[in-house]
Short mmCIF file of N, CA and C in Angstrom, two decimals:
data_model
loop_
_atom_site.label_atom_id
_atom_site.label_comp_id
_atom_site.label_asym_id
_atom_site.label_seq_id
_atom_site.Cartn_x
_atom_site.Cartn_y
_atom_site.Cartn_z
N UNK A 21 4.16 -0.39 29.12
CA UNK A 21 3.30 0.71 28.75
C UNK A 21 2.15 0.25 27.86
N UNK A 22 2.43 -0.69 26.94
CA UNK A 22 1.39 -1.17 26.04
C UNK A 22 0.24 -1.85 26.78
N UNK A 23 0.50 -2.70 27.79
CA UNK A 23 -0.63 -3.28 28.54
C UNK A 23 -1.51 -2.22 29.20
N UNK A 24 -0.92 -1.13 29.65
CA UNK A 24 -1.71 -0.05 30.26
C UNK A 24 -2.60 0.60 29.21
N UNK A 25 -2.07 0.82 28.03
CA UNK A 25 -2.87 1.40 26.94
C UNK A 25 -4.03 0.49 26.58
N UNK A 26 -3.76 -0.81 26.49
CA UNK A 26 -4.82 -1.76 26.18
C UNK A 26 -5.90 -1.74 27.25
N UNK A 27 -5.48 -1.66 28.50
CA UNK A 27 -6.43 -1.63 29.61
C UNK A 27 -7.29 -0.37 29.55
N UNK A 28 -6.69 0.74 29.26
CA UNK A 28 -7.44 2.01 29.15
C UNK A 28 -8.43 1.94 27.98
N UNK A 29 -7.99 1.36 26.87
CA UNK A 29 -8.88 1.22 25.71
C UNK A 29 -10.07 0.32 26.06
N UNK A 30 -9.82 -0.78 26.77
CA UNK A 30 -10.90 -1.68 27.18
C UNK A 30 -11.85 -0.98 28.15
N UNK A 31 -11.30 -0.21 29.04
CA UNK A 31 -12.13 0.54 29.98
C UNK A 31 -13.02 1.52 29.22
N UNK A 32 -12.45 2.20 28.24
CA UNK A 32 -13.24 3.11 27.39
C UNK A 32 -14.34 2.37 26.66
N UNK A 33 -14.02 1.18 26.11
CA UNK A 33 -15.04 0.36 25.44
C UNK A 33 -16.16 0.00 26.39
N UNK A 34 -15.80 -0.34 27.62
CA UNK A 34 -16.80 -0.71 28.62
C UNK A 34 -17.73 0.45 28.92
N UNK A 35 -17.16 1.63 29.13
CA UNK A 35 -18.00 2.80 29.40
C UNK A 35 -18.90 3.14 28.22
N UNK A 36 -18.35 3.08 27.00
CA UNK A 36 -19.15 3.39 25.82
C UNK A 36 -20.30 2.41 25.67
N UNK A 37 -20.03 1.11 25.90
CA UNK A 37 -21.08 0.11 25.80
C UNK A 37 -22.16 0.37 26.83
N UNK A 38 -21.76 0.62 28.08
CA UNK A 38 -22.74 0.84 29.15
C UNK A 38 -23.61 2.06 28.83
N UNK A 39 -23.02 3.11 28.32
CA UNK A 39 -23.78 4.30 27.97
C UNK A 39 -24.74 4.02 26.82
N UNK A 40 -24.24 3.39 25.76
CA UNK A 40 -25.09 3.08 24.61
C UNK A 40 -26.19 2.09 24.99
N UNK A 41 -25.84 1.09 25.80
CA UNK A 41 -26.81 0.06 26.19
C UNK A 41 -27.92 0.64 27.04
N UNK A 42 -27.61 1.66 27.81
CA UNK A 42 -28.64 2.26 28.67
C UNK A 42 -29.73 2.93 27.85
N UNK A 43 -29.45 3.19 26.57
CA UNK A 43 -30.42 3.83 25.69
C UNK A 43 -31.23 2.82 24.88
N UNK A 44 -30.89 1.55 24.99
CA UNK A 44 -31.52 0.51 24.17
C UNK A 44 -32.34 -0.45 25.02
N UNK A 45 -33.42 -0.94 24.43
CA UNK A 45 -34.22 -1.97 25.10
C UNK A 45 -33.65 -3.36 24.83
N UNK A 46 -33.09 -3.55 23.63
CA UNK A 46 -32.54 -4.84 23.22
C UNK A 46 -31.20 -4.61 22.52
N UNK A 47 -30.28 -5.55 22.72
CA UNK A 47 -29.03 -5.55 21.96
C UNK A 47 -28.76 -6.99 21.51
N UNK A 48 -27.91 -7.13 20.51
CA UNK A 48 -27.56 -8.46 20.06
C UNK A 48 -26.84 -9.24 21.14
N UNK A 49 -27.16 -10.52 21.25
CA UNK A 49 -26.49 -11.36 22.24
C UNK A 49 -24.98 -11.34 22.02
N UNK A 50 -24.56 -11.30 20.76
CA UNK A 50 -23.12 -11.26 20.48
C UNK A 50 -22.49 -9.99 21.05
N UNK A 51 -23.20 -8.86 20.97
CA UNK A 51 -22.69 -7.61 21.56
C UNK A 51 -22.59 -7.74 23.08
N UNK A 52 -23.61 -8.32 23.69
CA UNK A 52 -23.61 -8.52 25.14
C UNK A 52 -22.43 -9.39 25.56
N UNK A 53 -22.18 -10.46 24.82
CA UNK A 53 -21.07 -11.35 25.15
C UNK A 53 -19.72 -10.69 24.91
N UNK A 54 -19.63 -9.84 23.89
CA UNK A 54 -18.38 -9.11 23.65
C UNK A 54 -18.11 -8.14 24.80
N UNK A 55 -19.17 -7.50 25.29
CA UNK A 55 -19.03 -6.61 26.45
C UNK A 55 -18.54 -7.41 27.66
N UNK A 56 -19.11 -8.59 27.89
CA UNK A 56 -18.70 -9.43 29.02
C UNK A 56 -17.24 -9.84 28.86
N UNK A 57 -16.83 -10.17 27.63
CA UNK A 57 -15.43 -10.52 27.38
C UNK A 57 -14.51 -9.35 27.75
N UNK A 58 -14.87 -8.15 27.31
CA UNK A 58 -14.06 -6.96 27.63
C UNK A 58 -14.01 -6.74 29.14
N UNK A 59 -15.16 -6.88 29.79
CA UNK A 59 -15.23 -6.72 31.25
C UNK A 59 -14.31 -7.73 31.95
N UNK A 60 -14.37 -8.99 31.50
CA UNK A 60 -13.53 -10.02 32.11
C UNK A 60 -12.04 -9.79 31.81
N UNK A 61 -11.72 -9.27 30.64
CA UNK A 61 -10.33 -8.94 30.34
C UNK A 61 -9.81 -7.85 31.27
N UNK A 62 -10.67 -6.87 31.58
CA UNK A 62 -10.28 -5.84 32.55
C UNK A 62 -10.03 -6.46 33.92
N UNK A 63 -10.92 -7.34 34.34
CA UNK A 63 -10.75 -7.99 35.65
C UNK A 63 -9.53 -8.90 35.66
N UNK A 64 -9.22 -9.52 34.52
CA UNK A 64 -8.02 -10.35 34.44
C UNK A 64 -6.77 -9.49 34.63
N UNK A 65 -6.80 -8.26 34.13
CA UNK A 65 -5.69 -7.34 34.37
C UNK A 65 -5.50 -7.08 35.85
N UNK A 66 -6.59 -7.09 36.58
CA UNK A 66 -6.54 -6.86 38.02
C UNK A 66 -6.11 -8.11 38.78
N UNK A 67 -6.68 -9.26 38.43
CA UNK A 67 -6.44 -10.49 39.17
C UNK A 67 -5.32 -11.36 38.59
N UNK A 68 -4.89 -11.05 37.37
CA UNK A 68 -3.81 -11.76 36.67
C UNK A 68 -4.08 -13.26 36.61
N UNK A 69 -3.11 -14.07 37.06
CA UNK A 69 -3.24 -15.52 36.94
C UNK A 69 -4.31 -16.12 37.85
N UNK A 70 -4.87 -15.33 38.72
CA UNK A 70 -5.92 -15.82 39.62
C UNK A 70 -7.25 -16.00 38.89
N UNK A 71 -7.40 -15.39 37.70
CA UNK A 71 -8.65 -15.47 36.95
C UNK A 71 -8.42 -15.97 35.54
N UNK A 72 -9.16 -17.01 35.17
CA UNK A 72 -9.28 -17.43 33.77
C UNK A 72 -10.76 -17.44 33.45
N UNK A 73 -11.08 -17.33 32.15
CA UNK A 73 -12.49 -17.34 31.78
C UNK A 73 -12.68 -17.90 30.38
N UNK A 74 -13.90 -18.34 30.13
CA UNK A 74 -14.29 -18.77 28.79
C UNK A 74 -15.73 -18.36 28.56
N UNK A 75 -16.03 -18.06 27.30
CA UNK A 75 -17.39 -17.69 26.90
C UNK A 75 -17.73 -18.55 25.69
N UNK A 76 -18.80 -19.32 25.82
CA UNK A 76 -19.22 -20.19 24.72
C UNK A 76 -20.70 -19.95 24.47
N UNK A 77 -21.04 -19.78 23.19
CA UNK A 77 -22.44 -19.60 22.81
C UNK A 77 -22.72 -20.36 21.54
N UNK A 78 -23.85 -21.03 21.50
CA UNK A 78 -24.27 -21.68 20.27
C UNK A 78 -24.39 -20.63 19.18
N UNK A 79 -23.93 -20.97 18.00
CA UNK A 79 -24.00 -20.03 16.87
C UNK A 79 -25.45 -19.59 16.61
N UNK A 80 -26.39 -20.53 16.75
CA UNK A 80 -27.79 -20.19 16.48
C UNK A 80 -28.45 -19.41 17.63
N UNK A 81 -27.71 -19.16 18.71
CA UNK A 81 -28.21 -18.29 19.78
C UNK A 81 -27.88 -16.83 19.49
N UNK A 82 -26.85 -16.61 18.69
CA UNK A 82 -26.35 -15.26 18.45
C UNK A 82 -27.28 -14.41 17.57
N UNK A 83 -28.30 -15.01 17.00
CA UNK A 83 -29.25 -14.24 16.18
C UNK A 83 -30.26 -13.50 17.04
N UNK A 84 -30.30 -13.79 18.33
CA UNK A 84 -31.29 -13.19 19.21
C UNK A 84 -30.77 -11.92 19.87
N UNK A 85 -31.73 -11.10 20.27
CA UNK A 85 -31.43 -9.87 20.99
C UNK A 85 -31.89 -10.06 22.44
N UNK A 86 -31.15 -9.49 23.36
CA UNK A 86 -31.44 -9.62 24.79
C UNK A 86 -31.42 -8.24 25.43
N UNK A 87 -31.98 -8.11 26.62
CA UNK A 87 -31.85 -6.83 27.32
C UNK A 87 -30.38 -6.53 27.61
N UNK A 88 -29.95 -5.30 27.44
CA UNK A 88 -28.54 -4.97 27.70
C UNK A 88 -28.18 -5.15 29.17
N UNK A 89 -26.92 -5.48 29.40
CA UNK A 89 -26.38 -5.64 30.75
C UNK A 89 -27.10 -6.76 31.51
N UNK A 90 -27.58 -7.75 30.79
CA UNK A 90 -28.28 -8.88 31.40
C UNK A 90 -27.33 -9.75 32.21
N UNK A 91 -26.15 -9.98 31.69
CA UNK A 91 -25.21 -10.92 32.33
C UNK A 91 -24.21 -10.25 33.26
N UNK A 92 -23.97 -8.96 33.07
CA UNK A 92 -22.92 -8.28 33.82
C UNK A 92 -23.06 -8.41 35.33
N UNK A 93 -24.24 -8.21 35.93
CA UNK A 93 -24.32 -8.35 37.39
C UNK A 93 -23.99 -9.76 37.87
N UNK A 94 -24.31 -10.76 37.06
CA UNK A 94 -24.02 -12.14 37.45
C UNK A 94 -22.53 -12.44 37.36
N UNK A 95 -21.88 -11.91 36.33
CA UNK A 95 -20.44 -12.08 36.19
C UNK A 95 -19.71 -11.30 37.27
N UNK A 96 -20.19 -10.09 37.53
CA UNK A 96 -19.59 -9.28 38.61
C UNK A 96 -19.71 -10.01 39.95
N UNK A 97 -20.84 -10.66 40.18
CA UNK A 97 -21.05 -11.42 41.40
C UNK A 97 -20.03 -12.57 41.50
N UNK A 98 -19.79 -13.25 40.38
CA UNK A 98 -18.81 -14.35 40.38
C UNK A 98 -17.42 -13.84 40.69
N UNK A 99 -17.10 -12.65 40.21
CA UNK A 99 -15.78 -12.07 40.49
C UNK A 99 -15.68 -11.66 41.96
N UNK A 100 -16.69 -10.95 42.41
CA UNK A 100 -16.66 -10.42 43.78
C UNK A 100 -16.65 -11.53 44.83
N UNK A 101 -17.50 -12.54 44.63
CA UNK A 101 -17.65 -13.58 45.66
C UNK A 101 -16.89 -14.87 45.35
N UNK A 102 -16.50 -15.05 44.08
CA UNK A 102 -15.78 -16.27 43.72
C UNK A 102 -14.29 -16.05 43.59
N UNK A 103 -13.90 -15.03 42.82
CA UNK A 103 -12.48 -14.78 42.57
C UNK A 103 -11.85 -14.03 43.72
N UNK A 104 -12.48 -12.93 44.12
CA UNK A 104 -11.91 -12.05 45.14
C UNK A 104 -11.42 -12.76 46.39
N UNK A 105 -12.30 -13.51 47.07
CA UNK A 105 -11.88 -14.13 48.33
C UNK A 105 -11.09 -15.43 48.18
N UNK A 106 -11.01 -15.97 46.97
CA UNK A 106 -10.33 -17.25 46.77
C UNK A 106 -8.81 -17.08 46.87
N UNK A 107 -8.17 -18.07 47.45
CA UNK A 107 -6.71 -18.06 47.56
C UNK A 107 -6.06 -18.79 46.38
N UNK A 108 -6.87 -19.42 45.56
CA UNK A 108 -6.34 -20.16 44.40
C UNK A 108 -6.97 -19.64 43.12
N UNK A 109 -6.43 -20.01 41.97
CA UNK A 109 -7.00 -19.55 40.70
C UNK A 109 -8.45 -19.99 40.52
N UNK A 110 -9.22 -19.13 39.88
CA UNK A 110 -10.64 -19.38 39.66
C UNK A 110 -10.94 -19.23 38.17
N UNK A 111 -11.78 -20.14 37.66
CA UNK A 111 -12.25 -20.04 36.28
C UNK A 111 -13.71 -19.63 36.29
N UNK A 112 -14.04 -18.66 35.45
CA UNK A 112 -15.43 -18.26 35.23
C UNK A 112 -15.80 -18.71 33.82
N UNK A 113 -16.95 -19.37 33.72
CA UNK A 113 -17.44 -19.83 32.42
C UNK A 113 -18.82 -19.25 32.17
N UNK A 114 -19.00 -18.72 30.98
CA UNK A 114 -20.32 -18.24 30.55
C UNK A 114 -20.70 -19.11 29.36
N UNK A 115 -21.87 -19.74 29.45
CA UNK A 115 -22.35 -20.61 28.38
C UNK A 115 -23.78 -20.22 28.02
N UNK A 116 -24.04 -20.16 26.72
CA UNK A 116 -25.39 -19.88 26.23
C UNK A 116 -25.74 -20.94 25.20
N UNK A 117 -26.83 -21.63 25.46
CA UNK A 117 -27.27 -22.68 24.54
C UNK A 117 -28.68 -22.37 24.06
N UNK A 118 -28.92 -22.70 22.81
CA UNK A 118 -30.24 -22.55 22.20
C UNK A 118 -30.82 -23.94 22.05
N UNK A 119 -31.70 -24.31 22.99
CA UNK A 119 -32.37 -25.61 22.86
C UNK A 119 -33.70 -25.59 23.59
N UNK A 120 -34.54 -26.50 23.23
CA UNK A 120 -35.89 -26.60 23.81
C UNK A 120 -36.65 -25.28 23.73
N UNK A 121 -36.49 -24.56 22.62
CA UNK A 121 -37.17 -23.28 22.41
C UNK A 121 -36.85 -22.24 23.47
N UNK A 122 -35.67 -22.35 24.06
CA UNK A 122 -35.20 -21.40 25.08
C UNK A 122 -33.73 -21.06 24.83
N UNK A 123 -33.34 -19.86 25.26
CA UNK A 123 -31.93 -19.57 25.42
C UNK A 123 -31.61 -19.91 26.87
N UNK A 124 -30.69 -20.81 27.07
CA UNK A 124 -30.29 -21.24 28.40
C UNK A 124 -28.94 -20.64 28.73
N UNK A 125 -28.89 -19.92 29.84
CA UNK A 125 -27.69 -19.23 30.28
C UNK A 125 -27.13 -19.93 31.51
N UNK A 126 -25.80 -20.06 31.54
CA UNK A 126 -25.12 -20.67 32.69
C UNK A 126 -23.86 -19.86 32.96
N UNK A 127 -23.77 -19.31 34.17
CA UNK A 127 -22.59 -18.57 34.61
C UNK A 127 -22.03 -19.34 35.80
N UNK A 128 -20.82 -19.85 35.66
CA UNK A 128 -20.26 -20.66 36.74
C UNK A 128 -18.86 -20.18 37.09
N UNK A 129 -18.48 -20.44 38.32
CA UNK A 129 -17.12 -20.15 38.76
C UNK A 129 -16.63 -21.30 39.62
N UNK A 130 -15.32 -21.39 39.77
CA UNK A 130 -14.71 -22.44 40.59
C UNK A 130 -14.17 -21.85 41.89
N UNK A 131 -14.78 -20.77 42.35
CA UNK A 131 -14.35 -20.08 43.56
C UNK A 131 -14.81 -20.80 44.82
N UNK A 132 -15.11 -19.99 45.85
CA UNK A 132 -15.39 -20.57 47.16
C UNK A 132 -16.84 -21.04 47.34
N UNK A 133 -17.72 -20.71 46.43
CA UNK A 133 -19.10 -21.20 46.50
C UNK A 133 -20.03 -20.22 47.18
N UNK A 134 -21.29 -20.62 47.25
CA UNK A 134 -22.35 -19.77 47.80
C UNK A 134 -22.29 -19.75 49.31
N UNK A 135 -22.61 -18.60 49.88
CA UNK A 135 -22.85 -18.56 51.32
C UNK A 135 -24.35 -18.60 51.53
N UNK A 136 -24.78 -18.80 52.76
CA UNK A 136 -26.22 -18.98 53.03
C UNK A 136 -27.02 -17.73 52.69
N UNK A 137 -26.42 -16.53 52.79
CA UNK A 137 -27.14 -15.31 52.43
C UNK A 137 -27.46 -15.28 50.94
N UNK A 138 -26.51 -15.70 50.12
CA UNK A 138 -26.74 -15.73 48.68
C UNK A 138 -27.86 -16.71 48.33
N UNK A 139 -27.82 -17.87 48.95
CA UNK A 139 -28.85 -18.87 48.66
C UNK A 139 -30.21 -18.44 49.17
N UNK A 140 -30.23 -17.56 50.16
CA UNK A 140 -31.50 -17.06 50.69
C UNK A 140 -32.07 -15.92 49.84
N UNK A 141 -31.35 -15.47 48.86
CA UNK A 141 -31.87 -14.40 48.01
C UNK A 141 -30.78 -13.55 47.40
N UNK A 142 -29.64 -13.53 48.05
CA UNK A 142 -28.49 -12.83 47.48
C UNK A 142 -28.49 -11.36 47.75
N UNK A 143 -27.45 -10.74 47.22
CA UNK A 143 -27.29 -9.30 47.36
C UNK A 143 -28.09 -8.56 46.31
N UNK A 144 -27.80 -7.29 46.19
CA UNK A 144 -28.56 -6.43 45.29
C UNK A 144 -28.47 -6.91 43.84
N UNK A 145 -27.27 -7.27 43.38
CA UNK A 145 -27.10 -7.70 41.99
C UNK A 145 -27.94 -8.91 41.65
N UNK A 146 -27.90 -9.93 42.51
CA UNK A 146 -28.71 -11.13 42.28
C UNK A 146 -30.19 -10.83 42.38
N UNK A 147 -30.58 -10.08 43.39
CA UNK A 147 -32.00 -9.75 43.57
C UNK A 147 -32.54 -8.96 42.38
N UNK A 148 -31.78 -7.95 41.93
CA UNK A 148 -32.24 -7.13 40.81
C UNK A 148 -32.32 -7.94 39.51
N UNK A 149 -31.33 -8.79 39.28
CA UNK A 149 -31.35 -9.61 38.07
C UNK A 149 -32.49 -10.61 38.14
N UNK A 150 -32.69 -11.21 39.29
CA UNK A 150 -33.81 -12.16 39.47
C UNK A 150 -35.14 -11.46 39.19
N UNK A 151 -35.30 -10.27 39.74
CA UNK A 151 -36.53 -9.50 39.55
C UNK A 151 -36.71 -9.12 38.07
N UNK A 152 -35.63 -8.72 37.45
CA UNK A 152 -35.68 -8.28 36.05
C UNK A 152 -36.11 -9.41 35.13
N UNK A 153 -35.51 -10.60 35.26
CA UNK A 153 -35.89 -11.68 34.35
C UNK A 153 -37.26 -12.27 34.71
N UNK A 154 -37.65 -12.17 35.98
CA UNK A 154 -38.99 -12.63 36.35
C UNK A 154 -40.05 -11.73 35.74
N UNK A 155 -39.85 -10.41 35.85
CA UNK A 155 -40.82 -9.47 35.31
C UNK A 155 -40.88 -9.51 33.79
N UNK A 156 -39.73 -9.59 33.16
CA UNK A 156 -39.70 -9.49 31.70
C UNK A 156 -40.00 -10.81 31.00
N UNK A 157 -39.59 -11.94 31.63
CA UNK A 157 -39.70 -13.22 30.93
C UNK A 157 -40.43 -14.31 31.72
N UNK A 158 -40.81 -14.04 32.97
CA UNK A 158 -41.45 -15.06 33.78
C UNK A 158 -40.49 -16.19 34.14
N UNK A 159 -39.19 -15.91 34.14
CA UNK A 159 -38.17 -16.92 34.44
C UNK A 159 -37.58 -16.65 35.83
N UNK A 160 -36.81 -17.60 36.31
CA UNK A 160 -36.17 -17.43 37.61
C UNK A 160 -34.70 -17.80 37.50
N UNK A 161 -33.91 -17.20 38.39
CA UNK A 161 -32.50 -17.58 38.53
C UNK A 161 -32.43 -18.82 39.40
N UNK A 162 -31.58 -19.75 39.03
CA UNK A 162 -31.36 -20.94 39.84
C UNK A 162 -29.91 -20.90 40.32
N UNK A 163 -29.73 -20.97 41.63
CA UNK A 163 -28.41 -20.92 42.24
C UNK A 163 -28.07 -22.31 42.76
N UNK A 164 -26.95 -22.84 42.29
CA UNK A 164 -26.51 -24.16 42.73
C UNK A 164 -25.01 -24.14 42.97
N UNK A 165 -24.54 -25.21 43.59
CA UNK A 165 -23.10 -25.37 43.82
C UNK A 165 -22.45 -25.93 42.57
N UNK A 166 -21.23 -25.47 42.29
CA UNK A 166 -20.43 -26.03 41.21
C UNK A 166 -19.58 -27.13 41.82
N UNK A 167 -19.27 -28.14 41.05
CA UNK A 167 -18.44 -29.24 41.55
C UNK A 167 -17.08 -29.20 40.89
N UNK A 168 -15.98 -29.31 41.62
CA UNK A 168 -15.91 -29.61 43.05
C UNK A 168 -16.04 -28.37 43.94
N UNK A 169 -15.95 -27.16 43.36
CA UNK A 169 -16.12 -25.97 44.18
C UNK A 169 -16.67 -24.85 43.31
N UNK A 170 -17.24 -23.86 43.99
CA UNK A 170 -17.74 -22.70 43.27
C UNK A 170 -19.25 -22.62 43.24
N UNK A 171 -19.73 -21.74 42.37
CA UNK A 171 -21.15 -21.45 42.29
C UNK A 171 -21.60 -21.43 40.84
N UNK A 172 -22.90 -21.69 40.65
CA UNK A 172 -23.50 -21.69 39.31
C UNK A 172 -24.81 -20.93 39.37
N UNK A 173 -25.02 -20.06 38.38
CA UNK A 173 -26.31 -19.38 38.19
C UNK A 173 -26.80 -19.79 36.81
N UNK A 174 -28.05 -20.26 36.75
CA UNK A 174 -28.65 -20.61 35.47
C UNK A 174 -30.00 -19.93 35.35
N UNK A 175 -30.39 -19.65 34.12
CA UNK A 175 -31.74 -19.19 33.82
C UNK A 175 -32.02 -19.42 32.35
N UNK A 176 -33.30 -19.44 32.01
CA UNK A 176 -33.72 -19.65 30.64
C UNK A 176 -34.71 -18.58 30.23
N UNK A 177 -34.67 -18.22 28.95
CA UNK A 177 -35.61 -17.25 28.40
C UNK A 177 -36.27 -17.91 27.19
N UNK A 178 -37.61 -17.95 27.16
CA UNK A 178 -38.29 -18.51 25.97
C UNK A 178 -37.94 -17.70 24.73
N UNK A 179 -37.61 -18.41 23.65
CA UNK A 179 -37.25 -17.73 22.41
C UNK A 179 -38.39 -16.87 21.87
N UNK A 180 -39.62 -17.25 22.19
CA UNK A 180 -40.77 -16.49 21.71
C UNK A 180 -40.81 -15.08 22.30
N UNK A 181 -40.05 -14.84 23.37
CA UNK A 181 -40.04 -13.53 24.02
C UNK A 181 -38.83 -12.69 23.63
N UNK A 182 -38.02 -13.20 22.70
CA UNK A 182 -36.82 -12.47 22.30
C UNK A 182 -36.91 -12.07 20.83
N UNK A 183 -36.61 -10.82 20.52
CA UNK A 183 -36.55 -10.44 19.11
C UNK A 183 -35.28 -10.97 18.46
N UNK A 184 -35.38 -11.22 17.18
CA UNK A 184 -34.17 -11.57 16.42
C UNK A 184 -33.59 -10.29 15.88
N UNK A 185 -32.28 -10.30 15.70
CA UNK A 185 -31.61 -9.13 15.15
C UNK A 185 -30.71 -9.55 14.02
N UNK A 186 -30.08 -8.58 13.45
CA UNK A 186 -29.12 -8.86 12.39
C UNK A 186 -27.87 -9.42 13.04
N UNK A 187 -27.42 -10.56 12.53
CA UNK A 187 -26.23 -11.21 13.07
C UNK A 187 -25.00 -10.61 12.39
N UNK A 188 -24.32 -9.76 13.12
CA UNK A 188 -23.09 -9.15 12.61
C UNK A 188 -21.97 -9.48 13.57
N UNK A 189 -20.85 -9.79 13.03
CA UNK A 189 -19.69 -10.07 13.87
C UNK A 189 -19.21 -8.78 14.53
N UNK A 190 -18.88 -8.88 15.81
CA UNK A 190 -18.36 -7.72 16.53
C UNK A 190 -16.86 -7.86 16.78
N UNK A 191 -16.24 -8.83 16.12
CA UNK A 191 -14.80 -9.00 16.28
C UNK A 191 -14.05 -7.84 15.67
N UNK A 192 -13.04 -7.35 16.35
CA UNK A 192 -12.24 -6.24 15.83
C UNK A 192 -10.85 -6.73 15.51
#
């Protein structure tokens, strides 16, 4: 019964975040990553041992604010196309590094990898995210194969285009 309660609480957190984020132009990167962690914990409840994940961010990246729900479509894509069809366990990694005057994002999975449609432009989630970061930051999504299996999405945002925010811990 307790795992069900935890799952419902996480689902509630996810809905609250999505609603609040829809009202904001920028949110703290730490908040965005906490939302992604909650989202992945929900998916882990669904996929159990088939899904593992890690989220790593440079401490000096967490002072920046990003558009809300920036990473969610990319993580959802990794789950839908990497974890879902895979017959073996899949790891999803989210990494954010602050270097070369950019925030560099990397979302990778060890699933089945890209199909030719994805590499040709992808589905709605990839297309919309690509369009969003191109319009807002002049950046592009880069889709590559993960080794030995899976897919990788990377993109960079110039720090000069990101506001800084108050760095507050969102750990509960």
